């Protein structure tokens, strides 16, 4: 199972179907991110991946940015 690592300004995707599908793929990948992730090491690819941890990018959609102050 993945470590719950939600950064400030982010939240878990509110769509439970999306979250469950992503978590199943992560589990099938032995904890590695389910998206196309170019990490050089296994640690880079482990969910939450290096892109999310260091660059504020979540390609798979497990985490979404909190949209403060916007009506959309």
N, CA, C, O and CB atoms as a CASP TS submission, in Angstrom:
PFRMAT TS
TARGET T0000
AUTHOR 0000-0000-0000
METHOD Language model
MODEL 1
PARENT N/A
ATOM      1  N   UNK     1       0.835  -1.187   0.000  1.00  0.00           N
ATOM      2  CA  UNK     1       0.000   0.000   0.000  1.00  0.00           C
ATOM      3  C   UNK     1       0.874   1.243   0.000  1.00  0.00           C
ATOM      4  O   UNK     1       1.984   1.230   0.531  1.00  0.00           O
ATOM      5  CB  UNK     1      -0.947   0.002   1.209  1.00  0.00           C
ATOM      6  N   UNK     2       0.378   2.302  -0.589  1.00  0.00           N
ATOM      7  CA  UNK     2       1.165   3.520  -0.705  1.00  0.00           C
ATOM      8  C   UNK     2       1.129   4.319   0.583  1.00  0.00           C
ATOM      9  O   UNK     2       0.215   4.193   1.398  1.00  0.00           O
ATOM     10  CB  UNK     2       0.664   4.370  -1.859  1.00  0.00           C
ATOM     11  N   UNK     3       2.141   5.134   0.739  1.00  0.00           N
ATOM     12  CA  UNK     3       2.188   6.062   1.852  1.00  0.00           C
ATOM     13  C   UNK     3       1.284   7.233   1.521  1.00  0.00           C
ATOM     14  O   UNK     3       1.352   7.783   0.421  1.00  0.00           O
ATOM     15  CB  UNK     3       3.642   6.533   2.143  1.00  0.00           C
ATOM     16  N   UNK     4       0.445   7.614   2.458  1.00  0.00           N
ATOM     17  CA  UNK     4      -0.431   8.761   2.247  1.00  0.00           C
ATOM     18  C   UNK     4       0.397  10.025   2.423  1.00  0.00           C
ATOM     19  O   UNK     4       0.757  10.387   3.543  1.00  0.00           O
ATOM     20  CB  UNK     4      -1.650   8.742   3.231  1.00  0.00           C
ATOM     21  N   UNK     5       0.693  10.682   1.335  1.00  0.00           N
ATOM     22  CA  UNK     5       1.563  11.845   1.346  1.00  0.00           C
ATOM     23  C   UNK     5       0.865  12.962   0.594  1.00  0.00           C
ATOM     24  O   UNK     5       1.065  13.128  -0.610  1.00  0.00           O
ATOM     25  CB  UNK     5       2.952  11.525   0.718  1.00  0.00           C
ATOM     26  N   UNK     6       0.055  13.720   1.292  1.00  0.00           N
ATOM     27  CA  UNK     6      -0.677  14.802   0.653  1.00  0.00           C
ATOM     28  C   UNK     6       0.002  16.111   1.012  1.00  0.00           C
ATOM     29  O   UNK     6       0.082  16.492   2.180  1.00  0.00           O
ATOM     30  CB  UNK     6      -2.173  14.807   1.081  1.00  0.00           C
ATOM     31  N   UNK     7       0.483  16.785  -0.009  1.00  0.00           N
ATOM     32  CA  UNK     7       1.203  18.030   0.181  1.00  0.00           C
ATOM     33  C   UNK     7       0.234  19.187   0.400  1.00  0.00           C
ATOM     34  O   UNK     7      -0.937  19.111   0.027  1.00  0.00           O
ATOM     35  CB  UNK     7       2.106  18.310  -1.017  1.00  0.00           C
ATOM     36  N   UNK     8       0.733  20.246   1.002  1.00  0.00           N
ATOM     37  CA  UNK     8      -0.069  21.448   1.178  1.00  0.00           C
ATOM     38  C   UNK     8      -0.492  21.959  -0.195  1.00  0.00           C
ATOM     39  O   UNK     8       0.322  22.037  -1.115  1.00  0.00           O
ATOM     40  CB  UNK     8       0.718  22.539   1.965  1.00  0.00           C
ATOM     41  N   UNK     9      -1.763  22.305  -0.324  1.00  0.00           N
ATOM     42  CA  UNK     9      -2.287  22.787  -1.593  1.00  0.00           C
ATOM     43  C   UNK     9      -2.809  21.680  -2.500  1.00  0.00           C
ATOM     44  O   UNK     9      -3.253  21.945  -3.617  1.00  0.00           O
ATOM     45  CB  UNK     9      -1.228  23.550  -2.308  1.00  0.00           C
ATOM     46  N   UNK    10      -2.756  20.449  -2.026  1.00  0.00           N
ATOM     47  CA  UNK    10      -3.220  19.289  -2.781  1.00  0.00           C
ATOM     48  C   UNK    10      -4.214  18.500  -1.944  1.00  0.00           C
ATOM     49  O   UNK    10      -4.274  18.657  -0.724  1.00  0.00           O
ATOM     50  CB  UNK    10      -2.033  18.392  -3.204  1.00  0.00           C
ATOM     51  N   UNK    11      -4.994  17.649  -2.605  1.00  0.00           N
ATOM     52  CA  UNK    11      -5.889  16.728  -1.913  1.00  0.00           C
ATOM     53  C   UNK    11      -5.991  15.447  -2.736  1.00  0.00           C
ATOM     54  O   UNK    11      -5.632  15.410  -3.912  1.00  0.00           O
ATOM     55  CB  UNK    11      -7.301  17.368  -1.690  1.00  0.00           C
ATOM     56  N   UNK    12      -6.483  14.418  -2.095  1.00  0.00           N
ATOM     57  CA  UNK    12      -6.742  13.173  -2.800  1.00  0.00           C
ATOM     58  C   UNK    12      -7.882  13.422  -3.780  1.00  0.00           C
ATOM     59  O   UNK    12      -8.828  14.141  -3.455  1.00  0.00           O
ATOM     60  CB  UNK    12      -7.087  12.011  -1.805  1.00  0.00           C
ATOM     61  N   UNK    13      -7.809  12.853  -4.948  1.00  0.00           N
ATOM     62  CA  UNK    13      -8.853  13.024  -5.947  1.00  0.00           C
ATOM     63  C   UNK    13     -10.205  12.665  -5.323  1.00  0.00           C
ATOM     64  O   UNK    13     -10.332  11.592  -4.732  1.00  0.00           O
ATOM     65  CB  UNK    13      -8.569  12.149  -7.206  1.00  0.00           C
ATOM     66  N   UNK    14     -11.209  13.526  -5.438  1.00  0.00           N
ATOM     67  CA  UNK    14     -12.505  13.256  -4.822  1.00  0.00           C
ATOM     68  C   UNK    14     -13.308  12.166  -5.522  1.00  0.00           C
ATOM     69  O   UNK    14     -14.316  11.711  -4.982  1.00  0.00           O
ATOM     70  CB  UNK    14     -13.308  14.509  -4.791  1.00  0.00           C
ATOM     71  N   UNK    15     -12.889  11.739  -6.703  1.00  0.00           N
ATOM     72  CA  UNK    15     -13.581  10.696  -7.439  1.00  0.00           C
ATOM     73  C   UNK    15     -13.081   9.334  -6.963  1.00  0.00           C
ATOM     74  O   UNK    15     -11.981   8.917  -7.325  1.00  0.00           O
ATOM     75  CB  UNK    15     -13.371  10.863  -8.968  1.00  0.00           C
ATOM     76  N   UNK    16     -13.867   8.653  -6.167  1.00  0.00           N
ATOM     77  CA  UNK    16     -13.431   7.387  -5.568  1.00  0.00           C
ATOM     78  C   UNK    16     -13.166   6.305  -6.619  1.00  0.00           C
ATOM     79  O   UNK    16     -12.311   5.446  -6.403  1.00  0.00           O
ATOM     80  CB  UNK    16     -14.480   6.894  -4.581  1.00  0.00           C
ATOM     81  N   UNK    17     -13.871   6.328  -7.741  1.00  0.00           N
ATOM     82  CA  UNK    17     -13.620   5.343  -8.794  1.00  0.00           C
ATOM     83  C   UNK    17     -12.221   5.536  -9.386  1.00  0.00           C
ATOM     84  O   UNK    17     -11.502   4.569  -9.637  1.00  0.00           O
ATOM     85  CB  UNK    17     -14.691   5.450  -9.902  1.00  0.00           C
ATOM     86  N   UNK    18     -11.855   6.788  -9.603  1.00  0.00           N
ATOM     87  CA  UNK    18     -10.520   7.093 -10.129  1.00  0.00           C
ATOM     88  C   UNK    18      -9.454   6.667  -9.122  1.00  0.00           C
ATOM     89  O   UNK    18      -8.474   6.016  -9.482  1.00  0.00           O
ATOM     90  CB  UNK    18     -10.385   8.607 -10.452  1.00  0.00           C
ATOM     91  N   UNK    19      -9.652   7.037  -7.865  1.00  0.00           N
ATOM     92  CA  UNK    19      -8.688   6.691  -6.811  1.00  0.00           C
ATOM     93  C   UNK    19      -8.534   5.178  -6.707  1.00  0.00           C
ATOM     94  O   UNK    19      -7.411   4.678  -6.655  1.00  0.00           O
ATOM     95  CB  UNK    19      -9.131   7.275  -5.450  1.00  0.00           C
ATOM     96  N   UNK    20      -9.634   4.449  -6.677  1.00  0.00           N
ATOM     97  CA  UNK    20      -9.558   2.991  -6.556  1.00  0.00           C
ATOM     98  C   UNK    20      -8.860   2.352  -7.752  1.00  0.00           C
ATOM     99  O   UNK    20      -8.088   1.409  -7.582  1.00  0.00           O
ATOM    100  CB  UNK    20     -10.954   2.407  -6.406  1.00  0.00           C
ATOM    101  N   UNK    21      -9.120   2.853  -8.960  1.00  0.00           N
ATOM    102  CA  UNK    21      -8.460   2.314 -10.152  1.00  0.00           C
ATOM    103  C   UNK    21      -6.958   2.569 -10.096  1.00  0.00           C
ATOM    104  O   UNK    21      -6.162   1.690 -10.426  1.00  0.00           O
ATOM    105  CB  UNK    21      -9.057   2.935 -11.430  1.00  0.00           C
ATOM    106  N   UNK    22      -6.573   3.771  -9.680  1.00  0.00           N
ATOM    107  CA  UNK    22      -5.143   4.107  -9.590  1.00  0.00           C
ATOM    108  C   UNK    22      -4.473   3.249  -8.525  1.00  0.00           C
ATOM    109  O   UNK    22      -3.384   2.720  -8.751  1.00  0.00           O
ATOM    110  CB  UNK    22      -4.947   5.614  -9.268  1.00  0.00           C
ATOM    111  N   UNK    23      -5.110   3.105  -7.371  1.00  0.00           N
ATOM    112  CA  UNK    23      -4.526   2.299  -6.286  1.00  0.00           C
ATOM    113  C   UNK    23      -4.368   0.836  -6.700  1.00  0.00           C
ATOM    114  O   UNK    23      -3.389   0.192  -6.321  1.00  0.00           O
ATOM    115  CB  UNK    23      -5.397   2.391  -5.023  1.00  0.00           C
ATOM    116  N   UNK    24      -5.310   0.308  -7.465  1.00  0.00           N
ATOM    117  CA  UNK    24      -5.186  -1.070  -7.956  1.00  0.00           C
ATOM    118  C   UNK    24      -3.982  -1.206  -8.880  1.00  0.00           C
ATOM    119  O   UNK    24      -3.243  -2.188  -8.796  1.00  0.00           O
ATOM    120  CB  UNK    24      -6.469  -1.502  -8.693  1.00  0.00           C
ATOM    121  N   UNK    25      -3.778  -0.221  -9.765  1.00  0.00           N
ATOM    122  CA  UNK    25      -2.625  -0.268 -10.673  1.00  0.00           C
ATOM    123  C   UNK    25      -1.321  -0.134  -9.897  1.00  0.00           C
ATOM    124  O   UNK    25      -0.337  -0.805 -10.209  1.00  0.00           O
ATOM    125  CB  UNK    25      -2.725   0.846 -11.733  1.00  0.00           C
ATOM    126  N   UNK    26      -1.311   0.722  -8.895  1.00  0.00           N
ATOM    127  CA  UNK    26      -0.106   0.883  -8.069  1.00  0.00           C
ATOM    128  C   UNK    26       0.206  -0.431  -7.359  1.00  0.00           C
ATOM    129  O   UNK    26       1.360  -0.858  -7.307  1.00  0.00           O
ATOM    130  CB  UNK    26      -0.289   2.033  -7.031  1.00  0.00           C
ATOM    131  N   UNK    27      -0.817  -1.059  -6.821  1.00  0.00           N
ATOM    132  CA  UNK    27      -0.631  -2.339  -6.140  1.00  0.00           C
ATOM    133  C   UNK    27      -0.094  -3.395  -7.109  1.00  0.00           C
ATOM    134  O   UNK    27       0.794  -4.172  -6.758  1.00  0.00           O
ATOM    135  CB  UNK    27      -1.958  -2.813  -5.515  1.00  0.00           C
ATOM    136  N   UNK    28      -0.632  -3.419  -8.322  1.00  0.00           N
ATOM    137  CA  UNK    28      -0.164  -4.378  -9.332  1.00  0.00           C
ATOM    138  C   UNK    28       1.276  -4.093  -9.745  1.00  0.00           C
ATOM    139  O   UNK    28       1.984  -4.996 -10.191  1.00  0.00           O
ATOM    140  CB  UNK    28      -1.074  -4.342 -10.565  1.00  0.00           C
ATOM    141  N   UNK    29       1.714  -2.840  -9.599  1.00  0.00           N
ATOM    142  CA  UNK    29       3.089  -2.445  -9.942  1.00  0.00           C
ATOM    143  C   UNK    29       4.024  -2.479  -8.738  1.00  0.00           C
ATOM    144  O   UNK    29       5.086  -1.859  -8.759  1.00  0.00           O
ATOM    145  CB  UNK    29       3.095  -1.052 -10.546  1.00  0.00           C
ATOM    146  N   UNK    30       3.637  -3.194  -7.699  1.00  0.00           N
ATOM    147  CA  UNK    30       4.464  -3.304  -6.482  1.00  0.00           C
ATOM    148  C   UNK    30       4.812  -1.950  -5.883  1.00  0.00           C
ATOM    149  O   UNK    30       5.928  -1.731  -5.413  1.00  0.00           O
ATOM    150  CB  UNK    30       5.744  -4.056  -6.789  1.00  0.00           C
ATOM    151  N   UNK    31       3.827  -1.037  -5.907  1.00  0.00           N
ATOM    152  CA  UNK    31       4.004   0.261  -5.264  1.00  0.00           C
ATOM    153  C   UNK    31       4.536   1.353  -6.167  1.00  0.00           C
ATOM    154  O   UNK    31       4.621   2.510  -5.756  1.00  0.00           O
ATOM    155  CB  UNK    31       4.909   0.117  -4.119  1.00  0.00           C
ATOM    156  N   UNK    32       4.894   1.005  -7.392  1.00  0.00           N
ATOM    157  CA  UNK    32       5.377   2.030  -8.313  1.00  0.00           C
ATOM    158  C   UNK    32       4.203   2.784  -8.909  1.00  0.00           C
ATOM    159  O   UNK    32       3.122   2.226  -9.095  1.00  0.00           O
ATOM    160  CB  UNK    32       6.237   1.406  -9.428  1.00  0.00           C
ATOM    161  N   UNK    33       4.426   4.054  -9.207  1.00  0.00           N
ATOM    162  CA  UNK    33       3.417   4.922  -9.787  1.00  0.00           C
ATOM    163  C   UNK    33       2.816   4.267 -11.016  1.00  0.00           C
ATOM    164  O   UNK    33       3.511   3.621 -11.800  1.00  0.00           O
ATOM    165  CB  UNK    33       4.012   6.287 -10.140  1.00  0.00           C
ATOM    166  N   UNK    34       1.527   4.444 -11.169  1.00  0.00           N
ATOM    167  CA  UNK    34       0.822   3.784 -12.268  1.00  0.00           C
ATOM    168  C   UNK    34       0.902   4.538 -13.585  1.00  0.00           C
ATOM    169  O   UNK    34       0.554   3.993 -14.633  1.00  0.00           O
ATOM    170  CB  UNK    34      -0.610   3.593 -11.902  1.00  0.00           C
ATOM    171  N   UNK    35       1.350   5.770 -13.543  1.00  0.00           N
ATOM    172  CA  UNK    35       1.424   6.560 -14.773  1.00  0.00           C
ATOM    173  C   UNK    35       2.769   6.334 -15.473  1.00  0.00           C
ATOM    174  O   UNK    35       3.644   5.631 -14.968  1.00  0.00           O
ATOM    175  CB  UNK    35       1.221   8.065 -14.465  1.00  0.00           C
ATOM    176  N   UNK    36       2.901   6.935 -16.617  1.00  0.00           N
ATOM    177  CA  UNK    36       4.183   6.882 -17.313  1.00  0.00           C
ATOM    178  C   UNK    36       5.127   7.798 -16.551  1.00  0.00           C
ATOM    179  O   UNK    36       5.024   9.021 -16.635  1.00  0.00           O
ATOM    180  CB  UNK    36       4.053   7.309 -18.834  1.00  0.00           C
ATOM    181  N   UNK    37       6.032   7.206 -15.820  1.00  0.00           N
ATOM    182  CA  UNK    37       6.879   7.961 -14.915  1.00  0.00           C
ATOM    183  C   UNK    37       8.338   7.700 -15.252  1.00  0.00           C
ATOM    184  O   UNK    37       8.807   6.566 -15.153  1.00  0.00           O
ATOM    185  CB  UNK    37       6.582   7.595 -13.448  1.00  0.00           C
ATOM    186  N   UNK    38       9.054   8.738 -15.648  1.00  0.00           N
ATOM    187  CA  UNK    38      10.428   8.546 -16.111  1.00  0.00           C
ATOM    188  C   UNK    38      11.485   8.496 -15.009  1.00  0.00           C
ATOM    189  O   UNK    38      12.665   8.711 -15.287  1.00  0.00           O
ATOM    190  CB  UNK    38      10.774   9.631 -17.048  1.00  0.00           C
ATOM    191  N   UNK    39      11.095   8.222 -13.787  1.00  0.00           N
ATOM    192  CA  UNK    39      12.060   8.211 -12.700  1.00  0.00           C
ATOM    193  C   UNK    39      13.225   7.275 -12.959  1.00  0.00           C
ATOM    194  O   UNK    39      13.047   6.182 -13.497  1.00  0.00           O
ATOM    195  CB  UNK    39      11.384   7.828 -11.424  1.00  0.00           C
ATOM    196  N   UNK    40      14.402   7.703 -12.580  1.00  0.00           N
ATOM    197  CA  UNK    40      15.606   6.917 -12.830  1.00  0.00           C
ATOM    198  C   UNK    40      15.730   5.731 -11.886  1.00  0.00           C
ATOM    199  O   UNK    40      16.221   4.674 -12.283  1.00  0.00           O
ATOM    200  CB  UNK    40      16.829   7.792 -12.707  1.00  0.00           C
ATOM    201  N   UNK    41      15.294   5.892 -10.649  1.00  0.00           N
ATOM    202  CA  UNK    41      15.420   4.815  -9.668  1.00  0.00           C
ATOM    203  C   UNK    41      14.038   4.336  -9.234  1.00  0.00           C
ATOM    204  O   UNK    41      13.035   5.013  -9.461  1.00  0.00           O
ATOM    205  CB  UNK    41      16.238   5.284  -8.441  1.00  0.00           C
ATOM    206  N   UNK    42      14.001   3.187  -8.623  1.00  0.00           N
ATOM    207  CA  UNK    42      12.728   2.658  -8.103  1.00  0.00           C
ATOM    208  C   UNK    42      12.137   3.633  -7.097  1.00  0.00           C
ATOM    209  O   UNK    42      10.924   3.841  -7.078  1.00  0.00           O
ATOM    210  CB  UNK    42      12.929   1.262  -7.445  1.00  0.00           C
ATOM    211  N   UNK    43      12.969   4.229  -6.266  1.00  0.00           N
ATOM    212  CA  UNK    43      12.484   5.200  -5.283  1.00  0.00           C
ATOM    213  C   UNK    43      11.807   6.387  -5.970  1.00  0.00           C
ATOM    214  O   UNK    43      10.804   6.900  -5.474  1.00  0.00           O
ATOM    215  CB  UNK    43      13.643   5.693  -4.400  1.00  0.00           C
ATOM    216  N   UNK    44      12.350   6.825  -7.107  1.00  0.00           N
ATOM    217  CA  UNK    44      11.745   7.919  -7.873  1.00  0.00           C
ATOM    218  C   UNK    44      10.343   7.558  -8.351  1.00  0.00           C
ATOM    219  O   UNK    44       9.467   8.419  -8.435  1.00  0.00           O
ATOM    220  CB  UNK    44      12.624   8.277  -9.072  1.00  0.00           C
ATOM    221  N   UNK    45      10.137   6.274  -8.663  1.00  0.00           N
ATOM    222  CA  UNK    45       8.865   5.820  -9.219  1.00  0.00           C
ATOM    223  C   UNK    45       7.867   5.359  -8.173  1.00  0.00           C
ATOM    224  O   UNK    45       6.694   5.163  -8.488  1.00  0.00           O
ATOM    225  CB  UNK    45       9.107   4.714 -10.178  1.00  0.00           C
ATOM    226  N   UNK    46       8.310   5.181  -6.929  1.00  0.00           N
ATOM    227  CA  UNK    46       7.407   4.726  -5.878  1.00  0.00           C
ATOM    228  C   UNK    46       6.361   5.793  -5.584  1.00  0.00           C
ATOM    229  O   UNK    46       6.684   6.975  -5.464  1.00  0.00           O
ATOM    230  CB  UNK    46       8.190   4.377  -4.601  1.00  0.00           C
ATOM    231  N   UNK    47       5.124   5.376  -5.469  1.00  0.00           N
ATOM    232  CA  UNK    47       4.036   6.315  -5.204  1.00  0.00           C
ATOM    233  C   UNK    47       4.065   6.749  -3.741  1.00  0.00           C
ATOM    234  O   UNK    47       4.181   5.902  -2.855  1.00  0.00           O
ATOM    235  CB  UNK    47       2.668   5.681  -5.554  1.00  0.00           C
ATOM    236  N   UNK    48       3.964   8.018  -3.476  1.00  0.00           N
ATOM    237  CA  UNK    48       3.903   9.119  -4.419  1.00  0.00           C
ATOM    238  C   UNK    48       5.263   9.341  -5.063  1.00  0.00           C
ATOM    239  O   UNK    48       6.293   9.339  -4.389  1.00  0.00           O
ATOM    240  CB  UNK    48       3.425  10.396  -3.725  1.00  0.00           C
ATOM    241  N   UNK    49       5.251   9.530  -6.373  1.00  0.00           N
ATOM    242  CA  UNK    49       6.490   9.576  -7.153  1.00  0.00           C
ATOM    243  C   UNK    49       7.263  10.883  -6.970  1.00  0.00           C
ATOM    244  O   UNK    49       6.770  11.850  -6.389  1.00  0.00           O
ATOM    245  CB  UNK    49       6.177   9.380  -8.618  1.00  0.00           C
ATOM    246  N   UNK    50       8.465  10.872  -7.477  1.00  0.00           N
ATOM    247  CA  UNK    50       9.356  12.024  -7.366  1.00  0.00           C
ATOM    248  C   UNK    50       8.756  13.271  -8.024  1.00  0.00           C
ATOM    249  O   UNK    50       8.911  14.378  -7.509  1.00  0.00           O
ATOM    250  CB  UNK    50      10.710  11.700  -7.998  1.00  0.00           C
ATOM    251  N   UNK    51       8.069  13.094  -9.164  1.00  0.00           N
ATOM    252  CA  UNK    51       7.454  14.240  -9.845  1.00  0.00           C
ATOM    253  C   UNK    51       6.493  14.971  -8.907  1.00  0.00           C
ATOM    254  O   UNK    51       6.473  16.201  -8.863  1.00  0.00           O
ATOM    255  CB  UNK    51       6.708  13.778 -11.118  1.00  0.00           C
ATOM    256  N   UNK    52       5.704  14.211  -8.165  1.00  0.00           N
ATOM    257  CA  UNK    52       4.758  14.815  -7.222  1.00  0.00           C
ATOM    258  C   UNK    52       5.489  15.381  -6.010  1.00  0.00           C
ATOM    259  O   UNK    52       5.231  16.510  -5.591  1.00  0.00           O
ATOM    260  CB  UNK    52       3.709  13.781  -6.772  1.00  0.00           C
ATOM    261  N   UNK    53       6.391  14.602  -5.457  1.00  0.00           N
ATOM    262  CA  UNK    53       7.081  15.030  -4.231  1.00  0.00           C
ATOM    263  C   UNK    53       7.916  16.278  -4.441  1.00  0.00           C
ATOM    264  O   UNK    53       7.935  17.162  -3.584  1.00  0.00           O
ATOM    265  CB  UNK    53       7.965  13.918  -3.716  1.00  0.00           C
ATOM    266  N   UNK    54       8.610  16.362  -5.573  1.00  0.00           N
ATOM    267  CA  UNK    54       9.574  17.443  -5.770  1.00  0.00           C
ATOM    268  C   UNK    54       9.137  18.520  -6.762  1.00  0.00           C
ATOM    269  O   UNK    54       9.588  19.662  -6.669  1.00  0.00           O
ATOM    270  CB  UNK    54      10.859  16.868  -6.225  1.00  0.00           C
ATOM    271  N   UNK    55       8.262  18.170  -7.712  1.00  0.00           N
ATOM    272  CA  UNK    55       7.936  19.111  -8.782  1.00  0.00           C
ATOM    273  C   UNK    55       6.471  19.527  -8.840  1.00  0.00           C
ATOM    274  O   UNK    55       6.062  20.229  -9.765  1.00  0.00           O
ATOM    275  CB  UNK    55       8.314  18.519 -10.082  1.00  0.00           C
ATOM    276  N   UNK    56       5.671  19.096  -7.848  1.00  0.00           N
ATOM    277  CA  UNK    56       4.248  19.450  -7.819  1.00  0.00           C
ATOM    278  C   UNK    56       3.506  19.038  -9.091  1.00  0.00           C
ATOM    279  O   UNK    56       2.689  19.794  -9.616  1.00  0.00           O
ATOM    280  CB  UNK    56       4.097  20.941  -7.609  1.00  0.00           C
ATOM    281  N   UNK    57       3.798  17.836  -9.576  1.00  0.00           N
ATOM    282  CA  UNK    57       3.116  17.314 -10.758  1.00  0.00           C
ATOM    283  C   UNK    57       2.598  15.912 -10.437  1.00  0.00           C
ATOM    284  O   UNK    57       3.366  15.035 -10.043  1.00  0.00           O
ATOM    285  CB  UNK    57       4.071  17.291 -12.003  1.00  0.00           C
ATOM    286  N   UNK    58       1.296  15.711 -10.607  1.00  0.00           N
ATOM    287  CA  UNK    58       0.721  14.371 -10.448  1.00  0.00           C
ATOM    288  C   UNK    58       0.101  13.989 -11.783  1.00  0.00           C
ATOM    289  O   UNK    58      -0.980  14.459 -12.137  1.00  0.00           O
ATOM    290  CB  UNK    58      -0.347  14.321  -9.279  1.00  0.00           C
ATOM    291  N   UNK    59       0.797  13.132 -12.516  1.00  0.00           N
ATOM    292  CA  UNK    59       0.355  12.740 -13.852  1.00  0.00           C
ATOM    293  C   UNK    59      -0.839  11.784 -13.814  1.00  0.00           C
ATOM    294  O   UNK    59      -1.698  11.833 -14.695  1.00  0.00           O
ATOM    295  CB  UNK    59       1.503  12.095 -14.605  1.00  0.00           C
ATOM    296  N   UNK    60      -0.899  10.927 -12.813  1.00  0.00           N
ATOM    297  CA  UNK    60      -1.925   9.885 -12.795  1.00  0.00           C
ATOM    298  C   UNK    60      -3.280  10.378 -12.296  1.00  0.00           C
ATOM    299  O   UNK    60      -4.303   9.761 -12.593  1.00  0.00           O
ATOM    300  CB  UNK    60      -1.468   8.743 -11.936  1.00  0.00           C
ATOM    301  N   UNK    61      -3.306  11.465 -11.552  1.00  0.00           N
ATOM    302  CA  UNK    61      -4.568  12.008 -11.065  1.00  0.00           C
ATOM    303  C   UNK    61      -4.958  11.546  -9.676  1.00  0.00           C
ATOM    304  O   UNK    61      -6.067  11.830  -9.223  1.00  0.00           O
ATOM    305  CB  UNK    61      -5.644  11.657 -12.002  1.00  0.00           C
ATOM    306  N   UNK    62      -4.072  10.838  -8.990  1.00  0.00           N
ATOM    307  CA  UNK    62      -4.375  10.418  -7.625  1.00  0.00           C
ATOM    308  C   UNK    62      -4.517  11.637  -6.720  1.00  0.00           C
ATOM    309  O   UNK    62      -5.402  11.693  -5.867  1.00  0.00           O
ATOM    310  CB  UNK    62      -3.280   9.474  -7.089  1.00  0.00           C
ATOM    311  N   UNK    63      -3.638  12.604  -6.919  1.00  0.00           N
ATOM    312  CA  UNK    63      -3.686  13.850  -6.165  1.00  0.00           C
ATOM    313  C   UNK    63      -4.085  14.981  -7.100  1.00  0.00           C
ATOM    314  O   UNK    63      -3.653  15.017  -8.252  1.00  0.00           O
ATOM    315  CB  UNK    63      -2.323  14.147  -5.490  1.00  0.00           C
ATOM    316  N   UNK    64      -4.901  15.898  -6.616  1.00  0.00           N
ATOM    317  CA  UNK    64      -5.322  17.058  -7.403  1.00  0.00           C
ATOM    318  C   UNK    64      -5.044  18.320  -6.605  1.00  0.00           C
ATOM    319  O   UNK    64      -5.114  18.323  -5.376  1.00  0.00           O
ATOM    320  CB  UNK    64      -6.829  16.967  -7.784  1.00  0.00           C
ATOM    321  N   UNK    65      -4.727  19.390  -7.318  1.00  0.00           N
ATOM    322  CA  UNK    65      -4.475  20.658  -6.650  1.00  0.00           C
ATOM    323  C   UNK    65      -5.778  21.234  -6.137  1.00  0.00           C
ATOM    324  O   UNK    65      -6.824  21.115  -6.777  1.00  0.00           O
ATOM    325  CB  UNK    65      -3.782  21.649  -7.594  1.00  0.00           C
ATOM    326  N   UNK    66      -5.701  21.859  -4.975  1.00  0.00           N
ATOM    327  CA  UNK    66      -6.841  22.557  -4.425  1.00  0.00           C
ATOM    328  C   UNK    66      -6.915  23.901  -5.126  1.00  0.00           C
ATOM    329  O   UNK    66      -5.941  24.654  -5.152  1.00  0.00           O
ATOM    330  CB  UNK    66      -6.732  22.716  -2.869  1.00  0.00           C
ATOM    331  N   UNK    67      -8.060  24.194  -5.687  1.00  0.00           N
ATOM    332  CA  UNK    67      -8.251  25.426  -6.444  1.00  0.00           C
ATOM    333  C   UNK    67      -8.866  26.480  -5.536  1.00  0.00           C
ATOM    334  O   UNK    67     -10.090  26.599  -5.470  1.00  0.00           O
ATOM    335  CB  UNK    67      -9.143  25.183  -7.688  1.00  0.00           C
ATOM    336  N   UNK    68      -8.049  27.234  -4.846  1.00  0.00           N
ATOM    337  CA  UNK    68      -8.531  28.266  -3.932  1.00  0.00           C
ATOM    338  C   UNK    68      -8.960  29.506  -4.681  1.00  0.00           C
ATOM    339  O   UNK    68      -8.253  29.989  -5.565  1.00  0.00           O
ATOM    340  CB  UNK    68      -7.461  28.621  -2.918  1.00  0.00           C
ATOM    341  N   UNK    69     -10.135  30.022  -4.318  1.00  0.00           N
ATOM    342  CA  UNK    69     -10.572  31.296  -4.842  1.00  0.00           C
ATOM    343  C   UNK    69     -11.140  31.270  -6.237  1.00  0.00           C
ATOM    344  O   UNK    69     -11.432  32.328  -6.793  1.00  0.00           O
ATOM    345  CB  UNK    69      -9.470  32.216  -4.812  1.00  0.00           C
ATOM    346  N   UNK    70     -11.307  30.104  -6.824  1.00  0.00           N
ATOM    347  CA  UNK    70     -11.861  30.031  -8.167  1.00  0.00           C
ATOM    348  C   UNK    70     -13.250  29.435  -8.118  1.00  0.00           C
ATOM    349  O   UNK    70     -13.503  28.509  -7.347  1.00  0.00           O
ATOM    350  CB  UNK    70     -10.956  29.210  -9.090  1.00  0.00           C
ATOM    351  N   UNK    71     -14.141  29.950  -8.922  1.00  0.00           N
ATOM    352  CA  UNK    71     -15.502  29.444  -8.939  1.00  0.00           C
ATOM    353  C   UNK    71     -15.697  28.299  -9.918  1.00  0.00           C
ATOM    354  O   UNK    71     -16.794  27.745  -9.986  1.00  0.00           O
ATOM    355  CB  UNK    71     -16.446  30.549  -9.271  1.00  0.00           C
ATOM    356  N   UNK    72     -14.692  27.928 -10.666  1.00  0.00           N
ATOM    357  CA  UNK    72     -14.827  26.857 -11.661  1.00  0.00           C
ATOM    358  C   UNK    72     -14.506  25.510 -11.097  1.00  0.00           C
ATOM    359  O   UNK    72     -14.575  24.509 -11.811  1.00  0.00           O
ATOM    360  CB  UNK    72     -13.945  27.118 -12.838  1.00  0.00           C
TER
END
